[in-house]
Amino acid sequence: MNASIFASKLSFGVKLTFKNCLWIVFMMGCSKVFAESIRVVDQFGNPVENAVISFNEDAQNTPDISDIAVMDQVNVQFSPEVLVIQKNQQVSFPNSDNTRHHIYSFSKPKPFEIKMYHGGESKQLAFEQSGIVVLGCNIHDQMIGYIYVAENENTAITNKLGIAQIPKADMQIKLWHPRLSTNKITRQEIQLPTVITESPFSIQLTLVEEVLPKKQNTFKSKKSWKRK
């Protein structure tokens, strides 16, 4: 065989082997970060979106608290509805609507108010205590949002299908959802099995019915918001 042809074939074979190795390493890395899928459903079997899963084991992608999270206001709604941050992280509150908003919270971890402002403006706050912060708008009663302030925990949040990814089985997790309790702050602890034989692994939560909150006027505003 011509030496140059043999060398070319050998080189091609090495490249394929190298690419395959890279792919194997990549898949092994991915399997370590996203080893298991969890699907959260309610008592009727419906997928539960925006359920927050927290755990302390295998910390890998803990958010940098120097990153500024964003809780926007879009189409007269908070976006996202549930924002997950770490303790001491800052949150920016831009207003992408062409209308005024007056957002505030009575929640213990971070009571605050940002007075009415027009579209395009942005305010920024630091959240120094962990817990659940319920947001409302003094002008638009239907606007309710949540900021989950984690205590240096790893977190995942379920998508529209109720699915989230976690590193592994055989660990204790905590789940939170706004409708898990009437007080909006209760978390449910669950011990995952040593081996998960189904994927995604289903977890059922019993959610409470939505209740219209009572109005409050703590900040002496012209209009109060429906607190959850």
JSON list of C-alpha atoms in Angstrom, two decimals:
[
{"chain": "A", "resi": 1, "resn": "MET", "atom": "CA", "xyz": [0.00, 0.00, 0.00]},
{"chain": "A", "resi": 2, "resn": "ASN", "atom": "CA", "xyz": [1.17, 3.49, -0.76]},
{"chain": "A", "resi": 3, "resn": "ALA", "atom": "CA", "xyz": [2.67, 4.96, 2.39]},
{"chain": "A", "resi": 4, "resn": "SER", "atom": "CA", "xyz": [0.89, 8.28, 2.01]},
{"chain": "A", "resi": 5, "resn": "ILE", "atom": "CA", "xyz": [-2.50, 6.57, 1.60]},
{"chain": "A", "resi": 6, "resn": "PHE", "atom": "CA", "xyz": [-1.85, 4.38, 4.65]},
{"chain": "A", "resi": 7, "resn": "ALA", "atom": "CA", "xyz": [-0.87, 7.43, 6.70]},
{"chain": "A", "resi": 8, "resn": "SER", "atom": "CA", "xyz": [-4.01, 9.24, 5.59]},
{"chain": "A", "resi": 9, "resn": "LYS", "atom": "CA", "xyz": [-6.23, 6.33, 6.62]},
{"chain": "A", "resi": 10, "resn": "LEU", "atom": "CA", "xyz": [-4.42, 5.99, 9.93]},
{"chain": "A", "resi": 11, "resn": "SER", "atom": "CA", "xyz": [-4.80, 9.71, 10.59]},
{"chain": "A", "resi": 12, "resn": "PHE", "atom": "CA", "xyz": [-8.51, 9.57, 9.77]},
{"chain": "A", "resi": 13, "resn": "GLY", "atom": "CA", "xyz": [-8.96, 6.66, 12.14]},
{"chain": "A", "resi": 14, "resn": "VAL", "atom": "CA", "xyz": [-7.22, 8.53, 14.95]},
{"chain": "A", "resi": 15, "resn": "LYS", "atom": "CA", "xyz": [-9.46, 11.56, 14.41]},
{"chain": "A", "resi": 16, "resn": "LEU", "atom": "CA", "xyz": [-12.58, 9.43, 14.66]},
{"chain": "A", "resi": 17, "resn": "THR", "atom": "CA", "xyz": [-11.29, 7.79, 17.82]},
{"chain": "A", "resi": 18, "resn": "PHE", "atom": "CA", "xyz": [-10.43, 11.16, 19.33]},
{"chain": "A", "resi": 19, "resn": "LYS", "atom": "CA", "xyz": [-13.87, 12.58, 18.53]},
{"chain": "A", "resi": 20, "resn": "ASN", "atom": "CA", "xyz": [-15.52, 9.53, 20.00]},
{"chain": "A", "resi": 21, "resn": "CYS", "atom": "CA", "xyz": [-13.47, 9.95, 23.15]},
{"chain": "A", "resi": 22, "resn": "LEU", "atom": "CA", "xyz": [-14.48, 13.58, 23.40]},
{"chain": "A", "resi": 23, "resn": "TRP", "atom": "CA", "xyz": [-18.12, 12.61, 22.99]},
{"chain": "A", "resi": 24, "resn": "ILE", "atom": "CA", "xyz": [-17.84, 9.95, 25.70]},
{"chain": "A", "resi": 25, "resn": "VAL", "atom": "CA", "xyz": [-16.19, 12.41, 28.08]},
{"chain": "A", "resi": 26, "resn": "PHE", "atom": "CA", "xyz": [-18.88, 15.00, 27.30]},
{"chain": "A", "resi": 27, "resn": "MET", "atom": "CA", "xyz": [-21.68, 12.54, 27.96]},
{"chain": "A", "resi": 28, "resn": "MET", "atom": "CA", "xyz": [-20.05, 11.41, 31.20]},
{"chain": "A", "resi": 29, "resn": "GLY", "atom": "CA", "xyz": [-19.81, 15.01, 32.32]},
{"chain": "A", "resi": 30, "resn": "CYS", "atom": "CA", "xyz": [-23.43, 15.66, 31.44]},
{"chain": "A", "resi": 31, "resn": "SER", "atom": "CA", "xyz": [-24.57, 12.54, 33.22]},
{"chain": "A", "resi": 32, "resn": "LYS", "atom": "CA", "xyz": [-22.81, 13.73, 36.35]},
{"chain": "A", "resi": 33, "resn": "VAL", "atom": "CA", "xyz": [-24.49, 17.13, 36.29]},
{"chain": "A", "resi": 34, "resn": "PHE", "atom": "CA", "xyz": [-27.91, 15.97, 35.10]},
{"chain": "A", "resi": 35, "resn": "ALA", "atom": "CA", "xyz": [-28.06, 12.41, 36.40]},
{"chain": "A", "resi": 36, "resn": "GLU", "atom": "CA", "xyz": [-31.78, 12.25, 37.19]},
{"chain": "A", "resi": 37, "resn": "SER", "atom": "CA", "xyz": [-35.05, 13.79, 36.04]},
{"chain": "A", "resi": 38, "resn": "ILE", "atom": "CA", "xyz": [-37.87, 14.60, 38.44]},
{"chain": "A", "resi": 39, "resn": "ARG", "atom": "CA", "xyz": [-41.45, 15.24, 37.41]},
{"chain": "A", "resi": 40, "resn": "VAL", "atom": "CA", "xyz": [-43.70, 17.04, 39.88]},
{"chain": "A", "resi": 41, "resn": "VAL", "atom": "CA", "xyz": [-47.46, 16.58, 39.56]},
{"chain": "A", "resi": 42, "resn": "ASP", "atom": "CA", "xyz": [-50.43, 17.68, 41.65]},
{"chain": "A", "resi": 43, "resn": "GLN", "atom": "CA", "xyz": [-53.07, 15.46, 43.27]},
{"chain": "A", "resi": 44, "resn": "PHE", "atom": "CA", "xyz": [-54.89, 15.26, 39.93]},
{"chain": "A", "resi": 45, "resn": "GLY", "atom": "CA", "xyz": [-51.84, 14.20, 37.95]},
{"chain": "A", "resi": 46, "resn": "ASN", "atom": "CA", "xyz": [-51.33, 17.59, 36.31]},
{"chain": "A", "resi": 47, "resn": "PRO", "atom": "CA", "xyz": [-47.74, 18.84, 35.85]},
{"chain": "A", "resi": 48, "resn": "VAL", "atom": "CA", "xyz": [-46.67, 21.49, 38.35]},
{"chain": "A", "resi": 49, "resn": "GLU", "atom": "CA", "xyz": [-44.67, 24.36, 36.88]},
{"chain": "A", "resi": 50, "resn": "ASN", "atom": "CA", "xyz": [-42.42, 26.59, 39.00]},
{"chain": "A", "resi": 51, "resn": "ALA", "atom": "CA", "xyz": [-41.89, 24.06, 41.78]},
{"chain": "A", "resi": 52, "resn": "VAL", "atom": "CA", "xyz": [-38.50, 24.81, 43.35]},
{"chain": "A", "resi": 53, "resn": "ILE", "atom": "CA", "xyz": [-36.31, 21.85, 44.32]},
{"chain": "A", "resi": 54, "resn": "SER", "atom": "CA", "xyz": [-33.45, 22.58, 46.73]},
{"chain": "A", "resi": 55, "resn": "PHE", "atom": "CA", "xyz": [-30.66, 20.33, 47.96]},
{"chain": "A", "resi": 56, "resn": "ASN", "atom": "CA", "xyz": [-27.26, 20.68, 49.62]},
{"chain": "A", "resi": 57, "resn": "GLU", "atom": "CA", "xyz": [-25.38, 17.73, 48.13]},
{"chain": "A", "resi": 58, "resn": "ASP", "atom": "CA", "xyz": [-23.02, 17.76, 45.16]},
{"chain": "A", "resi": 59, "resn": "ALA", "atom": "CA", "xyz": [-22.77, 21.53, 44.81]},
{"chain": "A", "resi": 60, "resn": "GLN", "atom": "CA", "xyz": [-21.70, 22.19, 41.24]},
{"chain": "A", "resi": 61, "resn": "ASN", "atom": "CA", "xyz": [-23.51, 25.13, 39.73]},
{"chain": "A", "resi": 62, "resn": "THR", "atom": "CA", "xyz": [-24.17, 27.40, 42.69]},
{"chain": "A", "resi": 63, "resn": "PRO", "atom": "CA", "xyz": [-25.01, 30.82, 41.28]},
{"chain": "A", "resi": 64, "resn": "ASP", "atom": "CA", "xyz": [-22.53, 33.61, 41.78]},
{"chain": "A", "resi": 65, "resn": "ILE", "atom": "CA", "xyz": [-24.18, 36.15, 44.06]},
{"chain": "A", "resi": 66, "resn": "SER", "atom": "CA", "xyz": [-22.37, 38.86, 42.13]},
{"chain": "A", "resi": 67, "resn": "ASP", "atom": "CA", "xyz": [-24.73, 38.12, 39.25]},
{"chain": "A", "resi": 68, "resn": "ILE", "atom": "CA", "xyz": [-27.73, 40.44, 39.21]},
{"chain": "A", "resi": 69, "resn": "ALA", "atom": "CA", "xyz": [-31.00, 38.57, 38.81]},
{"chain": "A", "resi": 70, "resn": "VAL", "atom": "CA", "xyz": [-33.92, 40.13, 36.97]},
{"chain": "A", "resi": 71, "resn": "MET", "atom": "CA", "xyz": [-37.59, 40.30, 37.93]},
{"chain": "A", "resi": 72, "resn": "ASP", "atom": "CA", "xyz": [-39.21, 42.10, 35.01]},
{"chain": "A", "resi": 73, "resn": "GLN", "atom": "CA", "xyz": [-42.73, 43.39, 34.49]},
{"chain": "A", "resi": 74, "resn": "VAL", "atom": "CA", "xyz": [-44.16, 42.34, 31.15]},
{"chain": "A", "resi": 75, "resn": "ASN", "atom": "CA", "xyz": [-47.78, 42.54, 29.99]},
{"chain": "A", "resi": 76, "resn": "VAL", "atom": "CA", "xyz": [-48.83, 43.59, 33.49]},
{"chain": "A", "resi": 77, "resn": "GLN", "atom": "CA", "xyz": [-47.35, 40.43, 35.02]},
{"chain": "A", "resi": 78, "resn": "PHE", "atom": "CA", "xyz": [-44.16, 39.62, 36.89]},
{"chain": "A", "resi": 79, "resn": "SER", "atom": "CA", "xyz": [-41.69, 37.81, 34.65]},
{"chain": "A", "resi": 80, "resn": "PRO", "atom": "CA", "xyz": [-40.68, 35.25, 35.70]},
{"chain": "A", "resi": 81, "resn": "GLU", "atom": "CA", "xyz": [-43.52, 34.43, 38.06]},
{"chain": "A", "resi": 82, "resn": "VAL", "atom": "CA", "xyz": [-41.02, 32.64, 40.32]},
{"chain": "A", "resi": 83, "resn": "LEU", "atom": "CA", "xyz": [-37.42, 33.89, 40.53]},
{"chain": "A", "resi": 84, "resn": "VAL", "atom": "CA", "xyz": [-34.81, 31.81, 42.38]},
{"chain": "A", "resi": 85, "resn": "ILE", "atom": "CA", "xyz": [-31.78, 33.60, 43.82]},
{"chain": "A", "resi": 86, "resn": "GLN", "atom": "CA", "xyz": [-29.17, 33.10, 46.55]},
{"chain": "A", "resi": 87, "resn": "LYS", "atom": "CA", "xyz": [-29.03, 35.01, 49.83]},
{"chain": "A", "resi": 88, "resn": "ASN", "atom": "CA", "xyz": [-27.26, 38.39, 49.44]},
{"chain": "A", "resi": 89, "resn": "GLN", "atom": "CA", "xyz": [-27.87, 38.40, 45.70]},
{"chain": "A", "resi": 90, "resn": "GLN", "atom": "CA", "xyz": [-29.19, 41.55, 44.06]},
{"chain": "A", "resi": 91, "resn": "VAL", "atom": "CA", "xyz": [-32.33, 41.74, 41.94]},
{"chain": "A", "resi": 92, "resn": "SER", "atom": "CA", "xyz": [-33.07, 44.31, 39.28]},
{"chain": "A", "resi": 93, "resn": "PHE", "atom": "CA", "xyz": [-36.69, 45.34, 38.74]},
{"chain": "A", "resi": 94, "resn": "PRO", "atom": "CA", "xyz": [-37.01, 46.76, 35.22]},
{"chain": "A", "resi": 95, "resn": "ASN", "atom": "CA", "xyz": [-40.39, 47.82, 33.88]},
{"chain": "A", "resi": 96, "resn": "SER", "atom": "CA", "xyz": [-40.90, 46.63, 30.32]},
{"chain": "A", "resi": 97, "resn": "ASP", "atom": "CA", "xyz": [-44.51, 47.83, 30.32]},
{"chain": "A", "resi": 98, "resn": "ASN", "atom": "CA", "xyz": [-45.64, 51.20, 29.06]},
{"chain": "A", "resi": 99, "resn": "THR", "atom": "CA", "xyz": [-47.56, 51.79, 32.23]},
{"chain": "A", "resi": 100, "resn": "ARG", "atom": "CA", "xyz": [-46.83, 52.62, 35.84]},
{"chain": "A", "resi": 101, "resn": "HIS", "atom": "CA", "xyz": [-46.30, 49.96, 38.50]},
{"chain": "A", "resi": 102, "resn": "HIS", "atom": "CA", "xyz": [-45.98, 50.15, 42.27]},
{"chain": "A", "resi": 103, "resn": "ILE", "atom": "CA", "xyz": [-44.41, 46.91, 43.44]},
{"chain": "A", "resi": 104, "resn": "TYR", "atom": "CA", "xyz": [-43.84, 45.89, 47.03]},
{"chain": "A", "resi": 105, "resn": "SER", "atom": "CA", "xyz": [-43.77, 43.06, 49.53]},
{"chain": "A", "resi": 106, "resn": "PHE", "atom": "CA", "xyz": [-44.87, 42.54, 53.11]},
{"chain": "A", "resi": 107, "resn": "SER", "atom": "CA", "xyz": [-42.86, 39.31, 53.41]},
{"chain": "A", "resi": 108, "resn": "LYS", "atom": "CA", "xyz": [-40.57, 39.00, 56.45]},
{"chain": "A", "resi": 109, "resn": "PRO", "atom": "CA", "xyz": [-37.31, 38.33, 54.51]},
{"chain": "A", "resi": 110, "resn": "LYS", "atom": "CA", "xyz": [-37.62, 41.58, 52.53]},
{"chain": "A", "resi": 111, "resn": "PRO", "atom": "CA", "xyz": [-40.42, 44.09, 53.12]},
{"chain": "A", "resi": 112, "resn": "PHE", "atom": "CA", "xyz": [-40.07, 46.91, 50.60]},
{"chain": "A", "resi": 113, "resn": "GLU", "atom": "CA", "xyz": [-41.82, 49.13, 48.13]},
{"chain": "A", "resi": 114, "resn": "ILE", "atom": "CA", "xyz": [-40.76, 50.67, 44.86]},
{"chain": "A", "resi": 115, "resn": "LYS", "atom": "CA", "xyz": [-43.05, 53.55, 44.15]},
{"chain": "A", "resi": 116, "resn": "MET", "atom": "CA", "xyz": [-44.83, 54.08, 40.89]},
{"chain": "A", "resi": 117, "resn": "TYR", "atom": "CA", "xyz": [-42.56, 54.41, 37.90]},
{"chain": "A", "resi": 118, "resn": "HIS", "atom": "CA", "xyz": [-42.94, 54.40, 34.13]},
{"chain": "A", "resi": 119, "resn": "GLY", "atom": "CA", "xyz": [-41.72, 51.91, 31.55]},
{"chain": "A", "resi": 120, "resn": "GLY", "atom": "CA", "xyz": [-37.98, 51.90, 31.01]},
{"chain": "A", "resi": 121, "resn": "GLU", "atom": "CA", "xyz": [-37.02, 52.62, 34.59]},
{"chain": "A", "resi": 122, "resn": "SER", "atom": "CA", "xyz": [-35.23, 50.05, 36.73]},
{"chain": "A", "resi": 123, "resn": "LYS", "atom": "CA", "xyz": [-34.63, 49.65, 40.46]},
{"chain": "A", "resi": 124, "resn": "GLN", "atom": "CA", "xyz": [-32.25, 47.30, 42.23]},
{"chain": "A", "resi": 125, "resn": "LEU", "atom": "CA", "xyz": [-32.42, 45.66, 45.67]},
{"chain": "A", "resi": 126, "resn": "ALA", "atom": "CA", "xyz": [-30.28, 43.22, 47.66]},
{"chain": "A", "resi": 127, "resn": "PHE", "atom": "CA", "xyz": [-31.97, 40.30, 49.43]},
{"chain": "A", "resi": 128, "resn": "GLU", "atom": "CA", "xyz": [-30.00, 39.65, 52.61]},
{"chain": "A", "resi": 129, "resn": "GLN", "atom": "CA", "xyz": [-32.27, 37.03, 54.20]},
{"chain": "A", "resi": 130, "resn": "SER", "atom": "CA", "xyz": [-33.34, 33.66, 52.88]},
{"chain": "A", "resi": 131, "resn": "GLY", "atom": "CA", "xyz": [-37.00, 32.79, 52.52]},
{"chain": "A", "resi": 132, "resn": "ILE", "atom": "CA", "xyz": [-39.98, 33.43, 50.27]},
{"chain": "A", "resi": 133, "resn": "VAL", "atom": "CA", "xyz": [-40.73, 36.98, 49.19]},
{"chain": "A", "resi": 134, "resn": "VAL", "atom": "CA", "xyz": [-44.22, 37.53, 47.79]},
{"chain": "A", "resi": 135, "resn": "LEU", "atom": "CA", "xyz": [-44.52, 40.45, 45.39]},
{"chain": "A", "resi": 136, "resn": "GLY", "atom": "CA", "xyz": [-47.56, 42.50, 44.50]},
{"chain": "A", "resi": 137, "resn": "CYS", "atom": "CA", "xyz": [-48.43, 45.64, 42.57]},
{"chain": "A", "resi": 138, "resn": "ASN", "atom": "CA", "xyz": [-50.44, 48.39, 44.17]},
{"chain": "A", "resi": 139, "resn": "ILE", "atom": "CA", "xyz": [-51.99, 49.39, 40.85]},
{"chain": "A", "resi": 140, "resn": "HIS", "atom": "CA", "xyz": [-52.62, 45.98, 39.27]},
{"chain": "A", "resi": 141, "resn": "ASP", "atom": "CA", "xyz": [-54.13, 43.49, 41.71]},
{"chain": "A", "resi": 142, "resn": "GLN", "atom": "CA", "xyz": [-53.60, 40.51, 39.41]},
{"chain": "A", "resi": 143, "resn": "MET", "atom": "CA", "xyz": [-49.82, 40.91, 39.55]},
{"chain": "A", "resi": 144, "resn": "ILE", "atom": "CA", "xyz": [-48.39, 38.37, 41.98]},
{"chain": "A", "resi": 145, "resn": "GLY", "atom": "CA", "xyz": [-44.81, 37.13, 41.87]},
{"chain": "A", "resi": 146, "resn": "TYR", "atom": "CA", "xyz": [-42.40, 35.24, 44.09]},
{"chain": "A", "resi": 147, "resn": "ILE", "atom": "CA", "xyz": [-38.70, 35.45, 44.85]},
{"chain": "A", "resi": 148, "resn": "TYR", "atom": "CA", "xyz": [-37.23, 32.30, 46.38]},
{"chain": "A", "resi": 149, "resn": "VAL", "atom": "CA", "xyz": [-34.12, 33.34, 48.31]},
{"chain": "A", "resi": 150, "resn": "ALA", "atom": "CA", "xyz": [-32.01, 30.22, 48.84]},
{"chain": "A", "resi": 151, "resn": "GLU", "atom": "CA", "xyz": [-29.72, 29.72, 51.83]},
{"chain": "A", "resi": 152, "resn": "ASN", "atom": "CA", "xyz": [-26.58, 28.79, 49.84]},
{"chain": "A", "resi": 153, "resn": "GLU", "atom": "CA", "xyz": [-28.45, 25.80, 48.41]},
{"chain": "A", "resi": 154, "resn": "ASN", "atom": "CA", "xyz": [-28.41, 24.20, 45.00]},
{"chain": "A", "resi": 155, "resn": "THR", "atom": "CA", "xyz": [-31.75, 24.63, 43.29]},
{"chain": "A", "resi": 156, "resn": "ALA", "atom": "CA", "xyz": [-33.71, 23.49, 40.27]},
{"chain": "A", "resi": 157, "resn": "ILE", "atom": "CA", "xyz": [-37.11, 24.67, 39.05]},
{"chain": "A", "resi": 158, "resn": "THR", "atom": "CA", "xyz": [-39.69, 22.68, 37.13]},
{"chain": "A", "resi": 159, "resn": "ASN", "atom": "CA", "xyz": [-40.70, 23.64, 33.60]},
{"chain": "A", "resi": 160, "resn": "LYS", "atom": "CA", "xyz": [-44.18, 23.63, 32.04]},
{"chain": "A", "resi": 161, "resn": "LEU", "atom": "CA", "xyz": [-44.09, 19.84, 31.96]},
{"chain": "A", "resi": 162, "resn": "GLY", "atom": "CA", "xyz": [-43.29, 19.74, 35.68]},
{"chain": "A", "resi": 163, "resn": "ILE", "atom": "CA", "xyz": [-39.79, 18.41, 34.98]},
{"chain": "A", "resi": 164, "resn": "ALA", "atom": "CA", "xyz": [-36.48, 19.45, 36.53]},
{"chain": "A", "resi": 165, "resn": "GLN", "atom": "CA", "xyz": [-32.97, 17.95, 36.53]},
{"chain": "A", "resi": 166, "resn": "ILE", "atom": "CA", "xyz": [-30.99, 17.01, 39.64]},
{"chain": "A", "resi": 167, "resn": "PRO", "atom": "CA", "xyz": [-27.46, 15.52, 39.97]},
{"chain": "A", "resi": 168, "resn": "LYS", "atom": "CA", "xyz": [-28.33, 12.15, 41.49]},
{"chain": "A", "resi": 169, "resn": "ALA", "atom": "CA", "xyz": [-30.71, 9.95, 43.45]},
{"chain": "A", "resi": 170, "resn": "ASP", "atom": "CA", "xyz": [-30.34, 8.92, 47.10]},
{"chain": "A", "resi": 171, "resn": "MET", "atom": "CA", "xyz": [-30.44, 12.39, 48.63]},
{"chain": "A", "resi": 172, "resn": "GLN", "atom": "CA", "xyz": [-32.87, 14.53, 50.55]},
{"chain": "A", "resi": 173, "resn": "ILE", "atom": "CA", "xyz": [-34.56, 17.35, 48.69]},
{"chain": "A", "resi": 174, "resn": "LYS", "atom": "CA", "xyz": [-36.99, 20.07, 49.63]},
{"chain": "A", "resi": 175, "resn": "LEU", "atom": "CA", "xyz": [-39.83, 21.22, 47.40]},
{"chain": "A", "resi": 176, "resn": "TRP", "atom": "CA", "xyz": [-41.62, 24.54, 47.43]},
{"chain": "A", "resi": 177, "resn": "HIS", "atom": "CA", "xyz": [-44.52, 25.87, 45.40]},
{"chain": "A", "resi": 178, "resn": "PRO", "atom": "CA", "xyz": [-46.81, 28.88, 46.02]},
{"chain": "A", "resi": 179, "resn": "ARG", "atom": "CA", "xyz": [-49.82, 26.58, 46.33]},
{"chain": "A", "resi": 180, "resn": "LEU", "atom": "CA", "xyz": [-48.18, 24.02, 48.58]},
{"chain": "A", "resi": 181, "resn": "SER", "atom": "CA", "xyz": [-49.61, 25.87, 51.59]},
{"chain": "A", "resi": 182, "resn": "THR", "atom": "CA", "xyz": [-51.82, 28.84, 52.34]},
{"chain": "A", "resi": 183, "resn": "ASN", "atom": "CA", "xyz": [-48.95, 30.70, 54.00]},
{"chain": "A", "resi": 184, "resn": "LYS", "atom": "CA", "xyz": [-46.85, 30.43, 50.78]},
{"chain": "A", "resi": 185, "resn": "ILE", "atom": "CA", "xyz": [-43.65, 29.54, 52.67]},
{"chain": "A", "resi": 186, "resn": "THR", "atom": "CA", "xyz": [-43.98, 25.84, 53.57]},
{"chain": "A", "resi": 187, "resn": "ARG", "atom": "CA", "xyz": [-41.46, 23.44, 52.03]},
{"chain": "A", "resi": 188, "resn": "GLN", "atom": "CA", "xyz": [-41.89, 19.67, 51.82]},
{"chain": "A", "resi": 189, "resn": "GLU", "atom": "CA", "xyz": [-38.94, 17.35, 52.51]},
{"chain": "A", "resi": 190, "resn": "ILE", "atom": "CA", "xyz": [-38.59, 14.19, 50.43]},
{"chain": "A", "resi": 191, "resn": "GLN", "atom": "CA", "xyz": [-35.96, 11.45, 50.59]},
{"chain": "A", "resi": 192, "resn": "LEU", "atom": "CA", "xyz": [-35.20, 10.14, 47.11]},
{"chain": "A", "resi": 193, "resn": "PRO", "atom": "CA", "xyz": [-34.68, 6.39, 46.71]},
{"chain": "A", "resi": 194, "resn": "THR", "atom": "CA", "xyz": [-31.20, 4.95, 46.36]},
{"chain": "A", "resi": 195, "resn": "VAL", "atom": "CA", "xyz": [-31.93, 3.86, 42.82]},
{"chain": "A", "resi": 196, "resn": "ILE", "atom": "CA", "xyz": [-34.41, 5.59, 40.54]},
{"chain": "A", "resi": 197, "resn": "THR", "atom": "CA", "xyz": [-35.82, 3.02, 38.15]},
{"chain": "A", "resi": 198, "resn": "GLU", "atom": "CA", "xyz": [-38.20, 5.31, 36.28]},
{"chain": "A", "resi": 199, "resn": "SER", "atom": "CA", "xyz": [-37.33, 8.48, 34.40]},
{"chain": "A", "resi": 200, "resn": "PRO", "atom": "CA", "xyz": [-38.57, 10.99, 35.13]},
{"chain": "A", "resi": 201, "resn": "PHE", "atom": "CA", "xyz": [-39.18, 10.09, 38.78]},
{"chain": "A", "resi": 202, "resn": "SER", "atom": "CA", "xyz": [-42.66, 11.31, 39.77]},
{"chain": "A", "resi": 203, "resn": "ILE", "atom": "CA", "xyz": [-43.37, 13.25, 42.93]},
{"chain": "A", "resi": 204, "resn": "GLN", "atom": "CA", "xyz": [-46.93, 14.19, 43.83]},
{"chain": "A", "resi": 205, "resn": "LEU", "atom": "CA", "xyz": [-47.76, 17.37, 45.73]},
{"chain": "A", "resi": 206, "resn": "THR", "atom": "CA", "xyz": [-51.12, 18.20, 47.22]},
{"chain": "A", "resi": 207, "resn": "LEU", "atom": "CA", "xyz": [-51.75, 21.80, 46.23]},
{"chain": "A", "resi": 208, "resn": "VAL", "atom": "CA", "xyz": [-54.24, 24.09, 47.91]},
{"chain": "A", "resi": 209, "resn": "GLU", "atom": "CA", "xyz": [-56.89, 26.00, 46.03]},
{"chain": "A", "resi": 210, "resn": "GLU", "atom": "CA", "xyz": [-56.11, 29.57, 45.08]},
{"chain": "A", "resi": 211, "resn": "VAL", "atom": "CA", "xyz": [-57.62, 32.00, 47.59]},
{"chain": "A", "resi": 212, "resn": "LEU", "atom": "CA", "xyz": [-58.12, 35.67, 46.93]},
{"chain": "A", "resi": 213, "resn": "PRO", "atom": "CA", "xyz": [-55.92, 37.47, 49.48]},
{"chain": "A", "resi": 214, "resn": "LYS", "atom": "CA", "xyz": [-57.03, 40.23, 51.76]},
{"chain": "A", "resi": 215, "resn": "LYS", "atom": "CA", "xyz": [-56.14, 43.77, 50.86]},
{"chain": "A", "resi": 216, "resn": "GLN", "atom": "CA", "xyz": [-53.66, 45.71, 52.94]},
{"chain": "A", "resi": 217, "resn": "ASN", "atom": "CA", "xyz": [-52.69, 49.33, 53.03]},
{"chain": "A", "resi": 218, "resn": "THR", "atom": "CA", "xyz": [-49.47, 49.26, 55.05]},
{"chain": "A", "resi": 219, "resn": "PHE", "atom": "CA", "xyz": [-47.64, 51.69, 52.79]},
{"chain": "A", "resi": 220, "resn": "LYS", "atom": "CA", "xyz": [-50.58, 54.14, 52.76]},
{"chain": "A", "resi": 221, "resn": "SER", "atom": "CA", "xyz": [-51.02, 53.78, 49.03]},
{"chain": "A", "resi": 222, "resn": "LYS", "atom": "CA", "xyz": [-54.01, 54.87, 47.02]},
{"chain": "A", "resi": 223, "resn": "LYS", "atom": "CA", "xyz": [-54.84, 51.26, 46.30]},
{"chain": "A", "resi": 224, "resn": "SER", "atom": "CA", "xyz": [-53.84, 48.07, 48.08]},
{"chain": "A", "resi": 225, "resn": "TRP", "atom": "CA", "xyz": [-52.88, 44.74, 46.55]},
{"chain": "A", "resi": 226, "resn": "LYS", "atom": "CA", "xyz": [-54.22, 41.26, 47.03]},
{"chain": "A", "resi": 227, "resn": "ARG", "atom": "CA", "xyz": [-51.65, 39.56, 49.16]},
{"chain": "A", "resi": 228, "resn": "LYS", "atom": "CA", "xyz": [-51.00, 35.84, 48.91]}
]
